[in-house]
CSV table of C-alpha atoms and ligand atoms in Angstrom, one decimal:
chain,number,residue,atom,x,y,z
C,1,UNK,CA,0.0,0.0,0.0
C,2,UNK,CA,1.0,3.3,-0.7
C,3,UNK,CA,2.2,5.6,2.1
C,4,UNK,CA,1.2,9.4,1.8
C,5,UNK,CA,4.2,10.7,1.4
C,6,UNK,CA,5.0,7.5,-1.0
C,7,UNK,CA,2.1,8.5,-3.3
C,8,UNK,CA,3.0,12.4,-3.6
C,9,UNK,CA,6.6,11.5,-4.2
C,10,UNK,CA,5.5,9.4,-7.0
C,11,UNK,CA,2.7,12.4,-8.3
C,12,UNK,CA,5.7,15.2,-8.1
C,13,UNK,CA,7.8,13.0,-10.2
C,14,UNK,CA,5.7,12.2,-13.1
C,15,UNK,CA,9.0,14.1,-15.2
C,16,UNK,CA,10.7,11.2,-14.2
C,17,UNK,CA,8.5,8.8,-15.7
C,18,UNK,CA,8.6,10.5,-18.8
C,19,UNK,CA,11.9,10.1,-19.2
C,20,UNK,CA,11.8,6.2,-19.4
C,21,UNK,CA,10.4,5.9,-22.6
C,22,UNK,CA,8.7,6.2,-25.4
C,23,UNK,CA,9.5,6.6,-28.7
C,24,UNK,CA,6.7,9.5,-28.7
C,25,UNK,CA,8.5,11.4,-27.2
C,26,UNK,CA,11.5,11.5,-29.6
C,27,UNK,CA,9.2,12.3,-32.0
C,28,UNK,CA,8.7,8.8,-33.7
C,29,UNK,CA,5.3,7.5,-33.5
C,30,UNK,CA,4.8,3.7,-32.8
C,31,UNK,CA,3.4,1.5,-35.3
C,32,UNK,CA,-0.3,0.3,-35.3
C,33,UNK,CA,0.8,-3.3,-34.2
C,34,UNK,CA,2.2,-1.5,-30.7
C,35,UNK,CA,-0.8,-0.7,-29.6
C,36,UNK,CA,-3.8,-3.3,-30.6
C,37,UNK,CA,-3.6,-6.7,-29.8
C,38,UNK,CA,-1.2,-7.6,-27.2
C,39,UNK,CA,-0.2,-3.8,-27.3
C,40,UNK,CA,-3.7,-2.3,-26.4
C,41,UNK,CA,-4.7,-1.2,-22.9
C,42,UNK,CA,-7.1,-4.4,-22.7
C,43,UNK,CA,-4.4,-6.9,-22.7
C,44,UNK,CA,-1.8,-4.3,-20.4
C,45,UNK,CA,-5.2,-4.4,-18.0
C,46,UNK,CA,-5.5,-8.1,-18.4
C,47,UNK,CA,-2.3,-8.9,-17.2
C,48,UNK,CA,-2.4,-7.8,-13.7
C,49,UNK,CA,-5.9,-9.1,-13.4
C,50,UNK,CA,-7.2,-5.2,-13.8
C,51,UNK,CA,-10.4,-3.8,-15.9
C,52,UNK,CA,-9.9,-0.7,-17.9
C,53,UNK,CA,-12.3,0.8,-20.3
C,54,UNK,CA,-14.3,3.8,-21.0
C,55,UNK,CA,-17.5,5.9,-21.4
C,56,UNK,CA,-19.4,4.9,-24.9
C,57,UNK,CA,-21.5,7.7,-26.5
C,58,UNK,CA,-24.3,4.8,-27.7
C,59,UNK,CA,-25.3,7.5,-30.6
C,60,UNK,CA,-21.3,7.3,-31.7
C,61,UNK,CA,-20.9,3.4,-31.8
C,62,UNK,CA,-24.1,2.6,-34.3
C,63,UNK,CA,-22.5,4.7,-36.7
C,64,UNK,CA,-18.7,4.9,-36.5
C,65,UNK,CA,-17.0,1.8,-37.1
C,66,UNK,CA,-13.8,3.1,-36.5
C,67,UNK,CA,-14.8,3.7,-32.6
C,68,UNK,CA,-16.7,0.7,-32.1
C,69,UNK,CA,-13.5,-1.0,-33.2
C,70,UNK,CA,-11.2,1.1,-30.8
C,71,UNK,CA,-13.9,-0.1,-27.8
C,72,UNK,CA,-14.0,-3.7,-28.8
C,73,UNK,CA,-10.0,-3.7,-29.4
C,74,UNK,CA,-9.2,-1.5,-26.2
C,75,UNK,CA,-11.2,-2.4,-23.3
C,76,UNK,CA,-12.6,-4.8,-20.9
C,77,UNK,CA,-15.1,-2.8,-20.2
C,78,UNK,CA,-17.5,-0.4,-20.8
C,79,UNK,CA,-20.2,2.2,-19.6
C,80,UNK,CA,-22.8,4.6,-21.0
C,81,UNK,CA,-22.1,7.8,-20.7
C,82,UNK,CA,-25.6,8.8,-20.8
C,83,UNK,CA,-28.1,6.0,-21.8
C,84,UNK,CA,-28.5,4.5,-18.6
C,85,UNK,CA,-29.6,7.6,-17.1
C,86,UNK,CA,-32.9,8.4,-15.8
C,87,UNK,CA,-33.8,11.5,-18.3
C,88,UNK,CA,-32.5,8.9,-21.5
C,89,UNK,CA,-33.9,5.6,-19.6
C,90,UNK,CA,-37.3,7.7,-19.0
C,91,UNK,CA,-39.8,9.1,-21.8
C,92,UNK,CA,-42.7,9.3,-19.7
C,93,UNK,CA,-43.4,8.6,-16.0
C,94,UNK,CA,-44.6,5.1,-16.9
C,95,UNK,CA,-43.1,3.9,-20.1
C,96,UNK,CA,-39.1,2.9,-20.2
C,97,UNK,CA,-37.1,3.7,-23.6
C,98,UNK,CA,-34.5,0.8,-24.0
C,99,UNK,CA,-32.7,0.6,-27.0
C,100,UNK,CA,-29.4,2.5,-26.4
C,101,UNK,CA,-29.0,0.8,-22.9
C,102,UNK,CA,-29.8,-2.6,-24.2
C,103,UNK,CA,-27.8,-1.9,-27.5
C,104,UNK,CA,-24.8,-1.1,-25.4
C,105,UNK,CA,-25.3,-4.5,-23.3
C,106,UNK,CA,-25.5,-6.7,-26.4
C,107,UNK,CA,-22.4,-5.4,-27.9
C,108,UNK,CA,-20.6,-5.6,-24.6
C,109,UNK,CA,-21.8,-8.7,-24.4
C,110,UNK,CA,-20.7,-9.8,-28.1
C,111,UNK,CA,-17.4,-8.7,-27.4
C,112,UNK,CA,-16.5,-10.2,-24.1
C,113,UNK,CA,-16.6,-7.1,-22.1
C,114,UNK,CA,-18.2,-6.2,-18.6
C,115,UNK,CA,-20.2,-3.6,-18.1
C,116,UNK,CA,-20.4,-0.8,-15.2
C,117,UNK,CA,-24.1,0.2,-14.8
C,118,UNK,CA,-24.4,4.7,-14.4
C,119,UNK,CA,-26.3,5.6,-12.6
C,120,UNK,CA,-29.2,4.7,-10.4
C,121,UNK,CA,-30.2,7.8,-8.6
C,122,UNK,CA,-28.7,11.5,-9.2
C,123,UNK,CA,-29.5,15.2,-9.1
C,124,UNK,CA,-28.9,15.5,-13.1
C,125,UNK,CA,-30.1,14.0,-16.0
C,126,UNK,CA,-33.7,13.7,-14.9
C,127,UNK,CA,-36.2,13.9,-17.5
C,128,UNK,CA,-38.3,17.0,-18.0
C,129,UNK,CA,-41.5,15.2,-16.3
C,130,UNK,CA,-39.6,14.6,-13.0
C,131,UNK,CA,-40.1,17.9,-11.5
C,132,UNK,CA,-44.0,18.1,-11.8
C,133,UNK,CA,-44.5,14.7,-11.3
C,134,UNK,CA,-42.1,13.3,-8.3
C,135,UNK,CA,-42.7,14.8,-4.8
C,136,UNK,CA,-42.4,13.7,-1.0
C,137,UNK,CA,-45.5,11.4,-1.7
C,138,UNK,CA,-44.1,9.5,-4.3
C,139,UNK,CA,-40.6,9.9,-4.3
C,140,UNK,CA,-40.1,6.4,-2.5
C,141,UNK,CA,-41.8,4.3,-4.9
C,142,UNK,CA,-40.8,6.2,-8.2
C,143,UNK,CA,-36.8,5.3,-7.3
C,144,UNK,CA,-37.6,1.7,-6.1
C,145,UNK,CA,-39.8,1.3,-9.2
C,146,UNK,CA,-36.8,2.7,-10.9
C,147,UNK,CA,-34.2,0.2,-9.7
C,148,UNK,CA,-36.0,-2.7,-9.3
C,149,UNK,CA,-36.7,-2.3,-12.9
C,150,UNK,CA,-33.7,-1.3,-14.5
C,151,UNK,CA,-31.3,-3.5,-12.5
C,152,UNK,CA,-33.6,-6.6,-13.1
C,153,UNK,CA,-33.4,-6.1,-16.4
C,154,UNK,CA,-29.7,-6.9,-16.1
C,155,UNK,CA,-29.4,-8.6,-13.7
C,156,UNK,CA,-26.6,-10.8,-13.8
C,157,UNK,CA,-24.9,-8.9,-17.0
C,158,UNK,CA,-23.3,-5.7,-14.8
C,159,UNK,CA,-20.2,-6.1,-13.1
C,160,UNK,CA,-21.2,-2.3,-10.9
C,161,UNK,CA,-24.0,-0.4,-10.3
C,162,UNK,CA,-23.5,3.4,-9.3
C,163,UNK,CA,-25.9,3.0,-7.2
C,164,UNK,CA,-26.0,6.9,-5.9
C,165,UNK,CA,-24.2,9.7,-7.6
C,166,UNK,CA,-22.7,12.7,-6.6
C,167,UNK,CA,-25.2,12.7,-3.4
C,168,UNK,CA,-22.4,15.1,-1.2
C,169,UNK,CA,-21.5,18.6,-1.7
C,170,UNK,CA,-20.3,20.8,1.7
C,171,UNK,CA,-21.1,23.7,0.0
C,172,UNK,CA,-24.3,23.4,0.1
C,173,UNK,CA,-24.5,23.8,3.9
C,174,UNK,CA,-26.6,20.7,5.0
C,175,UNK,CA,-25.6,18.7,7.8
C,176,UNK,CA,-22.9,15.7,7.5
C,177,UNK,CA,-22.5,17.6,4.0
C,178,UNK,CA,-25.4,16.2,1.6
C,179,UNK,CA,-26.1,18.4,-1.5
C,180,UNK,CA,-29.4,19.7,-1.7
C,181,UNK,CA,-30.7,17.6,-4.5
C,182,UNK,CA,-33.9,16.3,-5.2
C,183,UNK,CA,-33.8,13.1,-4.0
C,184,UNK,CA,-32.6,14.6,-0.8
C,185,UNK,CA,-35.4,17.0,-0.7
C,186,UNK,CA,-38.2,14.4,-1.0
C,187,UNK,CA,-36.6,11.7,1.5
C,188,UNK,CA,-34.0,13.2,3.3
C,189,UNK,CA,-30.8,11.1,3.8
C,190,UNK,CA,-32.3,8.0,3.9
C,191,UNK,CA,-32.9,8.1,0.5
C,192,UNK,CA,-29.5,6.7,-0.2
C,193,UNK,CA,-30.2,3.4,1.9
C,194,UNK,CA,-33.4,3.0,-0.2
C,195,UNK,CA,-31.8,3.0,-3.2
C,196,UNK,CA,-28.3,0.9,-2.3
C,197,UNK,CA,-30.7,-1.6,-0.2
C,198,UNK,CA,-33.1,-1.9,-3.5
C,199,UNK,CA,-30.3,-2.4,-5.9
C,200,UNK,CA,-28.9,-5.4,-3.8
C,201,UNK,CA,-31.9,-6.8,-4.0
C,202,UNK,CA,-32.3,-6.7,-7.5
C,203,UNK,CA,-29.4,-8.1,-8.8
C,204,UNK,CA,-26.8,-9.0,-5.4
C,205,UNK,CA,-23.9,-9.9,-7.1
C,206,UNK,CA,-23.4,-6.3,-8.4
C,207,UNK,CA,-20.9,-4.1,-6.6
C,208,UNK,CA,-22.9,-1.2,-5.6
C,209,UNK,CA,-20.9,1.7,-5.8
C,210,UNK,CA,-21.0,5.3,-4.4
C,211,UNK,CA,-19.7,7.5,-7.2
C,212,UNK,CA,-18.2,11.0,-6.6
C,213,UNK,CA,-16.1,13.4,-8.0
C,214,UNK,CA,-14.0,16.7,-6.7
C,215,UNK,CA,-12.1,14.5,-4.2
C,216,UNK,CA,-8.9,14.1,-5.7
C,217,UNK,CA,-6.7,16.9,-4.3
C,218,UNK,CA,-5.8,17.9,-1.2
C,219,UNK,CA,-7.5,21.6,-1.6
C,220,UNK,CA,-9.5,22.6,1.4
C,221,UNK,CA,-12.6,21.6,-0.5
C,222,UNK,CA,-11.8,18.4,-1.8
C,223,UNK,CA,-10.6,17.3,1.3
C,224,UNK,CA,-13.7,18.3,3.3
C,225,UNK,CA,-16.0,16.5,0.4
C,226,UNK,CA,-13.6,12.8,0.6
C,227,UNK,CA,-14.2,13.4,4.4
C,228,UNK,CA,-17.6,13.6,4.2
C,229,UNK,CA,-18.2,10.4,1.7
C,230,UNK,CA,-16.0,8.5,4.0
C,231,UNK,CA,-18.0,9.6,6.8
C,232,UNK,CA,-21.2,8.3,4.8
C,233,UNK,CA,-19.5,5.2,3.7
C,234,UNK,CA,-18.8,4.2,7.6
C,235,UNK,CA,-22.7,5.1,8.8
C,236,UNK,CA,-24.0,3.0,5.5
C,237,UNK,CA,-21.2,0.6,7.3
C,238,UNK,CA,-22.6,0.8,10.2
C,239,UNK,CA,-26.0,0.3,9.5
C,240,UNK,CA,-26.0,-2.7,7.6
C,241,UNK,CA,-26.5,-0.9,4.0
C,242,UNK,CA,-25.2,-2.9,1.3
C,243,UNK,CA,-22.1,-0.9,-0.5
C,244,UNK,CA,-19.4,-2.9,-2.0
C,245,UNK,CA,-17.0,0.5,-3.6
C,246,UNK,CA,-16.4,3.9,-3.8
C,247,UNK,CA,-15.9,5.5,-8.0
C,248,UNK,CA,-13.5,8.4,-7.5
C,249,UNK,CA,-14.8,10.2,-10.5
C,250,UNK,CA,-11.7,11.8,-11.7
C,251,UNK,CA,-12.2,14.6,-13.7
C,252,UNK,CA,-8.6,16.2,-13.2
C,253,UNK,CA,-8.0,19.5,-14.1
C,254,UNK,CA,-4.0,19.8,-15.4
C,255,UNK,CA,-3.6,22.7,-13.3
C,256,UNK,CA,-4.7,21.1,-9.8
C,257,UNK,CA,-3.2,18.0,-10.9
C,258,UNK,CA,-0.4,19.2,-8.9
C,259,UNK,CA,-2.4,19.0,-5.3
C,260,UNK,CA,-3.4,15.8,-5.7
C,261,UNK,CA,-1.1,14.0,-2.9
C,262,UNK,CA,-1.3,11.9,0.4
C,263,UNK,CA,-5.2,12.9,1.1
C,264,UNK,CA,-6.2,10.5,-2.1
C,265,UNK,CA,-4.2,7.9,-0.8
C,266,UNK,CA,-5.5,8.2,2.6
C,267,UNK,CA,-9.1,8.4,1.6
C,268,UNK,CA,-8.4,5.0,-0.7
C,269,UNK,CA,-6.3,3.1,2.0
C,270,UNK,CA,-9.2,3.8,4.3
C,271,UNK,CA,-11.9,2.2,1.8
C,272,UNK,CA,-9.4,-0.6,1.0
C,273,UNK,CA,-9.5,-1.2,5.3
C,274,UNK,CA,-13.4,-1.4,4.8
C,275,UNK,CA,-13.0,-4.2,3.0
C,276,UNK,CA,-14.3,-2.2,-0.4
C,277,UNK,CA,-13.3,-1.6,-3.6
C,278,UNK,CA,-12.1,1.7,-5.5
C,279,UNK,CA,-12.8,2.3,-9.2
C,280,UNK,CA,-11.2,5.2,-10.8
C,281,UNK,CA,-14.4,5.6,-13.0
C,282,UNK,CA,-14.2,8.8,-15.4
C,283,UNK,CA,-10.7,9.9,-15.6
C,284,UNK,CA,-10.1,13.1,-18.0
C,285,UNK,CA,-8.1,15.8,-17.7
C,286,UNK,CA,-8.9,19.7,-18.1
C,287,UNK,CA,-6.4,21.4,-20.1
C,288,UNK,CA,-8.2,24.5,-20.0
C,289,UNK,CA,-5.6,26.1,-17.8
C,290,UNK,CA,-2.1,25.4,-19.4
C,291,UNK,CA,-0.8,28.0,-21.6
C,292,UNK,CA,0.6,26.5,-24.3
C,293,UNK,CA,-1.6,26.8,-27.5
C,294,UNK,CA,0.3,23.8,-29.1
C,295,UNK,CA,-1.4,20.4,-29.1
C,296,UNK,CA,2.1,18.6,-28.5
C,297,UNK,CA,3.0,20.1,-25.8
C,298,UNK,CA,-0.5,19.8,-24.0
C,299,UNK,CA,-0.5,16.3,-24.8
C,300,UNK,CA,3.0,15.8,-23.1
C,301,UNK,CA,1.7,17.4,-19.9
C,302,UNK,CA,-1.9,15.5,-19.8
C,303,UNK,CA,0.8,12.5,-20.3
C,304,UNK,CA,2.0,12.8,-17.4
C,305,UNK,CA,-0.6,13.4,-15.1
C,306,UNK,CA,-2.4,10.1,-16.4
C,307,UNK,CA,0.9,8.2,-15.5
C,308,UNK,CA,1.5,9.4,-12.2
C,309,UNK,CA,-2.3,9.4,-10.7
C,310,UNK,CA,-2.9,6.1,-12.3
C,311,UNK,CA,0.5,4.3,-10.9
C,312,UNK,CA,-0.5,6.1,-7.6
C,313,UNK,CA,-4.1,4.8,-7.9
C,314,UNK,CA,-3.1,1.5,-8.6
C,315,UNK,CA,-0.3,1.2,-5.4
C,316,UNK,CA,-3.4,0.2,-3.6
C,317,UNK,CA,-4.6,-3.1,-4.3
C,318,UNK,CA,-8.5,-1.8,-3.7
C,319,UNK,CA,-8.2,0.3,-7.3
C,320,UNK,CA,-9.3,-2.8,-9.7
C,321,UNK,CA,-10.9,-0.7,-12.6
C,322,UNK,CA,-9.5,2.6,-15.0
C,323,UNK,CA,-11.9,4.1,-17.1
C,324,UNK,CA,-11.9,7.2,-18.7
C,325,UNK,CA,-14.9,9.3,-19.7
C,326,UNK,CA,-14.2,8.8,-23.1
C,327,UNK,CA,-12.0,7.5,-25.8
C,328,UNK,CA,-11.3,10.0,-28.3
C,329,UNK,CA,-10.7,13.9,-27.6
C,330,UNK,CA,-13.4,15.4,-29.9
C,331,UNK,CA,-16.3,13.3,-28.4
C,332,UNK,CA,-15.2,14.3,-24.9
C,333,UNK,CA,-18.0,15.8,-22.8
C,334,UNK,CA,-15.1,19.2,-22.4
C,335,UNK,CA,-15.0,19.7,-26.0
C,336,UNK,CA,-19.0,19.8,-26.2
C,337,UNK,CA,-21.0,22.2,-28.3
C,338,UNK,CA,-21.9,25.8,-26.8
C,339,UNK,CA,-22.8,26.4,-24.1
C,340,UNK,CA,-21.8,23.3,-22.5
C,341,UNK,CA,-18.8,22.8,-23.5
C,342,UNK,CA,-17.9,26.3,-22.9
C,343,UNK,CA,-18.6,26.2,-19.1
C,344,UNK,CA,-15.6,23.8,-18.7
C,345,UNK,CA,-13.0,25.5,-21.5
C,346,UNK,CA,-13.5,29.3,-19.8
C,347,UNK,CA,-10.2,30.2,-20.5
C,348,UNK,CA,-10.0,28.8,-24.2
C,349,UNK,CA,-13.5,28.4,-25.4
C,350,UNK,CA,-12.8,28.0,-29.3
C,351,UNK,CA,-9.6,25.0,-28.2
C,352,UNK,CA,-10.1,21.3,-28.2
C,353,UNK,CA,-9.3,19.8,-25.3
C,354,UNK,CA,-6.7,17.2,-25.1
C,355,UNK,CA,-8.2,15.1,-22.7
C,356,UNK,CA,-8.4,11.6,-23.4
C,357,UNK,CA,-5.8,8.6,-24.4
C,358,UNK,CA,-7.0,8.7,-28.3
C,359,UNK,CA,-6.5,11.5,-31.0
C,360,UNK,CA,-9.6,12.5,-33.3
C,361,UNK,CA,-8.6,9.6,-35.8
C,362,UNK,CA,-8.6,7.1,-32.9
C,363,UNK,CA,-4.6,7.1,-32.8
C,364,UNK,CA,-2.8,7.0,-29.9
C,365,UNK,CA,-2.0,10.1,-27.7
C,366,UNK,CA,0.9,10.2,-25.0
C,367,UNK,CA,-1.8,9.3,-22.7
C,368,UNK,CA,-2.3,6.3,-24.0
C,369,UNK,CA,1.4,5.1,-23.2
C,370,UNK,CA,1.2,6.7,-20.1
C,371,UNK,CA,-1.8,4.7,-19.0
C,372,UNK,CA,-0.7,1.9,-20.4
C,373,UNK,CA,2.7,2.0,-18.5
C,374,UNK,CA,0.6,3.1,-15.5
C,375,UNK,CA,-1.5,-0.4,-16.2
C,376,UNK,CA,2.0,-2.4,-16.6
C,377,UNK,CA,3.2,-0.7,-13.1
C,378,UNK,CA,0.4,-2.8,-10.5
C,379,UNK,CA,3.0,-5.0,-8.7
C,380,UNK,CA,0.7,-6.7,-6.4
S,401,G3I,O1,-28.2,16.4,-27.5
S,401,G3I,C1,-28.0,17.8,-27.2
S,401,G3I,C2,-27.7,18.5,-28.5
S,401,G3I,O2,-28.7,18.4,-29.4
S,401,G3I,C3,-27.3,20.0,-28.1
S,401,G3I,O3,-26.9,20.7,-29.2
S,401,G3I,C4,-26.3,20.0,-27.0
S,401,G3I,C5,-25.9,21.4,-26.6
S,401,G3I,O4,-26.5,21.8,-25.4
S,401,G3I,O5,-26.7,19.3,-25.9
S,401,G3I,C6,-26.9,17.9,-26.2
S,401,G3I,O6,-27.2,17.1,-25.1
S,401,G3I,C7,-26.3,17.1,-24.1
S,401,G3I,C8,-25.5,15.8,-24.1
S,401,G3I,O7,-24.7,15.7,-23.0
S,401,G3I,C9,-24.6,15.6,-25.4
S,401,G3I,O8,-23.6,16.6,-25.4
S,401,G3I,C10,-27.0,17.3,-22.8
S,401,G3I,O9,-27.6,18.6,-22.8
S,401,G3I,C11,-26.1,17.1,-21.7
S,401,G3I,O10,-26.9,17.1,-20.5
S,401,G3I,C12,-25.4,15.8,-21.8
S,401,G3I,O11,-24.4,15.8,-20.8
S,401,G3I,C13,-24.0,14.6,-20.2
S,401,G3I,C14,-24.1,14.8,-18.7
S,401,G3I,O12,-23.3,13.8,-18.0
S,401,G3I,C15,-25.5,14.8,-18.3
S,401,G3I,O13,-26.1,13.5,-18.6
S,401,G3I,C16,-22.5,14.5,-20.7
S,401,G3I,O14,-22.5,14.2,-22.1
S,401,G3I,C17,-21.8,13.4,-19.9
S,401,G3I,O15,-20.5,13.4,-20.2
S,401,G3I,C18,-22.0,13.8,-18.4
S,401,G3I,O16,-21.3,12.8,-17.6
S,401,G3I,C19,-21.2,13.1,-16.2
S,401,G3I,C20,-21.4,11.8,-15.5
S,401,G3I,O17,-22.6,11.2,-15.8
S,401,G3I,C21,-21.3,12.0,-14.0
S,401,G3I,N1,-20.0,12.7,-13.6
S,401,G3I,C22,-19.7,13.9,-14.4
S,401,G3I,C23,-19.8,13.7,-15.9
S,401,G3I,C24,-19.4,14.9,-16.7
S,401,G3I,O18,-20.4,15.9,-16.5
């Protein structure tokens, strides 16, 4: 297991882990054969029993063959970025729309992959009837209704469920930190018991996993926010409420990357002690704030960052799963269309983000080799 100061050692250095290789960085670029087959991040993954994969934009695979060969070449696993969501899962209050989920399940399932289910319950992605319809009354039974159906309908076929999703926030001034979201409106905390106890009962050999993001530095915020989910995690603990991991989102921004140190570390070594698992379960990083206009060099830096917080990730034998939220830079949630994409480049609104491990054309980026090194690093 890492050590605190072991795991920021290994963070600051990411220079030095640069220097050990590739030929990227002399400017050659490796051949196709380097990095399908036995060179892709599947088979790296593979080999020290890991699962690494990524978020699939559903509309993307049923019509670029190019990307659905990445994901089947690539990965071991896979998860809808939004089709399993309850705005795309819901039409109407009473009628499910299941075509992207299910057409994502039947290719995963073609192509020998597993499958993280996203998400059960969360303040986002509700569908436009929720407000009107949902209140104290009938919160209860629309999110049981909700789980027992959807996980039913897999059961057996999803190696994860995130369960709950993004359910603290300390700014929001509630007590043990809860954000002020729906769900928590209509039932209060115990809403997050209903839905983890629900989803066991649907399907029990799902992990059910608490997913959250902002918790990877050691800023004042992040650190009060992974204080708080630990503090949840022990009273679900406590309790007797089913929860088998903890997602740390990872949605790095390249100029915080630099704070992430011992805190992480701590926060995983802690879960690991609880006897759960940690999946790092939508790693990107924000290049919004580094200066340099230049692809290449943006793509050196985002490099390294995925090296170093993947080997540190991956010191701690509870951090079983990579995936990042995404496979290829244009399709990244950052580089979105106005206004939403905008909100997250502030600084450099008309740039594409270098984000991800694959270039526009599906080529490999320096992130790629870095995560694929940081893959080949698990020594345990
Ligand atoms: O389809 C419309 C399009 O017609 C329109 O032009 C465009 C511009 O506003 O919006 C398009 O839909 C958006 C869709 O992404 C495609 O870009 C939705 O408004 C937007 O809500 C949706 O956002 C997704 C978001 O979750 C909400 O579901 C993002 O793609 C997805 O990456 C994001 O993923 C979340 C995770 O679930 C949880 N953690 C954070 C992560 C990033 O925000």
């Amino acid at each position: 297991m890492a050590t605190r100061r072991a795991f920021g050692r290994l963070l600051l250095s990411s220079g030095a882990c640069l220097t050990a290789a590739p030929r990227w960085l002399h400017g050659q670029q490796p051949g196709a054969e380097e990095f399908t087959g036995a060179g892709s991040l599947k088979n790296h993954a593979a080999a020290h029993g890991l699962y690494t994969g990524a978020a699939v934009n559903v509309a993307l695979m049923r019509k670029d063959a190019k990307y659905r060969q990445t994901l089947i070449e690539q990965y071991n696993i896979v998860v809808a970025e939004r089709s399993m969501k309850w705005g795309p899962l819901r039409p109407t209050p009473t009628t499910f729309f299941w075509g992207d989920a299910d057409a994502l399940v039947d290719f995963a399932e073609r192509h020998g992959m597993a499958i993280r289910g996203h998400n059960l319950c969360w303040h986002e992605a509700l569908p436009t009837w929720f407000a009107s319809t949902v209140n104290k009354g009938n919160a209860e039974r629309f999110l049981t209704d909700h789980i027992r159906t959807v996980v039913g309908r897999y059961k057996g076929k999803i190696r994860a469920w995130d369960v709950v999703n993004e359910a603290i926030e300390p700014k929001d001034g509630l007590p043990e930190g809860y954000r002020n979201g729906p769900w928590y409106q209509f039932l209060g905390p115990r809403f997050i018991d209903i839905a983890f106890r629900t989803a066991r009962e649907a399907d029990p050999h799902a992990l059910l996993t608490y997913n959250d993001y902002s918790i990877e530095t050691d800023s004042a915020e992040d650190t009060k926010k992974r204080e708080a989910i630990a503090a949840l995690v022990e009273r679900m603990r406590d309790k007797g409420v089913p929860i088998d991991a903890v997602g740390v989102q990872s949605h790095i921004s390249a100029t915080s990357a630099a704070q992430i140190d011992g805190g992480l570390s701590h926060f995983v070594a802690h879960m690991q002690g609880l006897g759960l698992k940690v999946f790092i379960t939508e790693l990107d990083v924000n290049d919004d704030g580094l200066a340099a206009n230049e692809a290449a060099a943006r793509e050196k830096t985002v490099a390294g960052i995925y090296g170093s917080y993947v080997t540190g990730m991956l010191r701690h034998k509870a951090v079983t799963d990579v995936l990042t939220w995404g496979t290829a830079n244009r399709w990244s949630w950052l580089n979105a269309p106005a206004p939403y994409g905008v909100k997250f480049r502030p600084k450099h609104p008309g740039r594409e983000e270098v984000c991800l491990p694959f270039d526009n054309n599906y080529q490999p980026l320096p992130a790629f080799y870095a995560l694929r090194r940081a893959l080949d690093s698990r020594a345990l």
